[in-house]
Amino acid sequence: MSKKTKTSPTMRLMMVGGVLVILVAVGGFVAKSMGWLGGEGEGKTVETAKAKLKTITQMVSASGKIQPEVEVILRPEVSGEIIELPVKEGDYVAKDDLLLRIKPDIYEARIEETNATLLTQKARLEQAKANLLEAESTYNQQQQLFEKEAISRAQYIQAKTAYEAQKANYKAAEYQVQSIEAQLDQAKEELAKTTIRSPRDGTISALAVEEGERVLGQTQMTGTELMRISKMDQMEVVVQVNENDIVNVAPGDTTNIEVDAYPERIFNGIVTEIANSAEITGSGTNEQVTNYEVKIRITTPHNLDMAGSQDLVQQAAQELPGSEFVPSFKPGMSATVDIETETVFNVVSLPIQAVTVRDFAEDSTGVKSDSTNVTESDTSDTDGGMVIPEEDLRKVVFKVEDGIAKRQQVETGISDNSHIQILSGISAGDEIVIGSYRTLSRDLKDGDKVKVDNNQFQRFAQN
């Protein structure tokens, strides 16, 4: 029969104590690794930056297409078959150069027909003139006889009426001749319009027809588009600017233009036109967008001689040192534009992320507020419960002084892509918290202890 080993009270106590020590050690390690312990003395880890004087340029960005500033769309005024087309797309043409001819047979025949009708009507005019002279002679004779009472009054009235009728016939024949002469002039003009010449100097940027095609004249409706003549050395970018940004844009604002076809190059431009009427898409839906068309002239020289003519030669832009190459823009190219709407010089500025928003209503009540409208007299509900106050949102930054984050209300001005102007609240040289985002937006409070570690955030950004 075996004996059970008895554990002494002392041994049992030592075992329990050892287990407790191990649990406390493990718990402490976990708490420290999770940040629950050991951080109270140092405070929240933050990144800071010094407020500094900086020049800030406010930008409005938009995208659009390149097009010529001057573009003439040619349509025929007469219909017919194209029998001659001596130009092709991309050709440079001068004013009055021949562009195309339309078959003139129908219009030549109409002129001959109208000429024949005019000759016939002129003959009728001569006949009407002879009849008028005869009626006038008869009327004069009858008037003399009537005055001598040699004929009756009825005979006199009959001669006078015949004379007046012949005068009217002669006038009608004259008017008919004038009408046919006008028809003849119109027929000649239509014949002249079968030959189309360039209305101005420029480049044929689009050619929509070929020799042998039939085209429709624009007498009572829009005619066939033949071609477009553009000034390729005068290009502009047409962009759509949102209604929220259009109030900041004004004619004369300078711009930086990036063209997809020429990456890593910046071209200069200037705002020339701003539309007064909006272009609305998705009207009546949640996706409704209201934009305004803005035209921006490209001021950087960008076109070389295109057809041996010196009219389109531009001075080479200094975009590539030692190179005389100048890019040639074409209609329809995509471009992105940054419009410089306002610039301020040597103003106190901070990185944009340094400015956050805090609800000052929480300071007086300790209760998180919402957007419910509450009057000053309504401080409790009917059951004596607390009413959530109205929000009092203000822009603030956190200034670091002696390891303490102090909340400071600020007024802001314009901003660029990275910095924002501070109108009041801080001065140049103040150390301001700029990160992390979670700390600034939610965790950091007025009076919190902070530990500045800018290197940690730089390492995180690099990784």
Coordinates of N, CA and C in Angstrom, one line a residue, residues 129-142 159 162-164 166-167:
K129 N -43.5 100.0 -124.2 CA -43.2 101.4 -124.4 C -43.9 101.9 -125.7
A130 N -43.9 101.1 -126.7 CA -44.6 101.6 -128.0 C -46.1 101.7 -127.7
N131 N -46.7 100.8 -127.0 CA -48.1 100.9 -126.8 C -48.4 102.1 -125.9
L132 N -47.5 102.5 -125.0 CA -47.7 103.6 -124.2 C -47.6 104.9 -125.0
L133 N -46.6 105.0 -125.9 CA -46.5 106.2 -126.8 C -47.8 106.4 -127.6
E134 N -48.3 105.2 -128.2 CA -49.5 105.3 -129.0 C -50.7 105.8 -128.2
A135 N -50.8 105.2 -127.0 CA -52.0 105.6 -126.1 C -51.8 107.1 -125.7
E136 N -50.6 107.5 -125.4 CA -50.4 108.9 -125.1 C -50.8 109.9 -126.2
S137 N -50.4 109.5 -127.4 CA -50.8 110.3 -128.6 C -52.3 110.4 -128.8
T138 N -52.9 109.3 -128.7 CA -54.4 109.2 -128.8 C -55.1 110.1 -127.7
Y139 N -54.6 110.0 -126.5 CA -55.1 110.7 -125.4 C -55.0 112.2 -125.6
N140 N -53.8 112.7 -126.1 CA -53.6 114.1 -126.3 C -54.6 114.6 -127.4
Q141 N -54.8 113.9 -128.4 CA -55.7 114.3 -129.5 C -57.2 114.4 -129.0
Q142 N -57.6 113.4 -128.2 CA -58.9 113.3 -127.7 C -59.2 114.5 -126.7
A159 N -60.3 107.3 -123.8 CA -58.9 107.6 -124.2 C -57.9 107.7 -123.1
A162 N -57.3 104.3 -121.3 CA -56.4 103.5 -122.1 C -55.0 104.0 -121.9
Y163 N -54.8 105.3 -121.8 CA -53.5 105.8 -121.6 C -52.9 105.4 -120.2
E164 N -53.7 105.5 -119.2 CA -53.3 105.2 -117.9 C -53.0 103.7 -117.8
Q166 N -51.8 101.8 -120.2 CA -50.6 101.5 -120.9 C -49.4 102.0 -120.0
K167 N -49.6 103.1 -119.2 CA -48.5 103.5 -118.3 C -48.3 102.4 -117.3

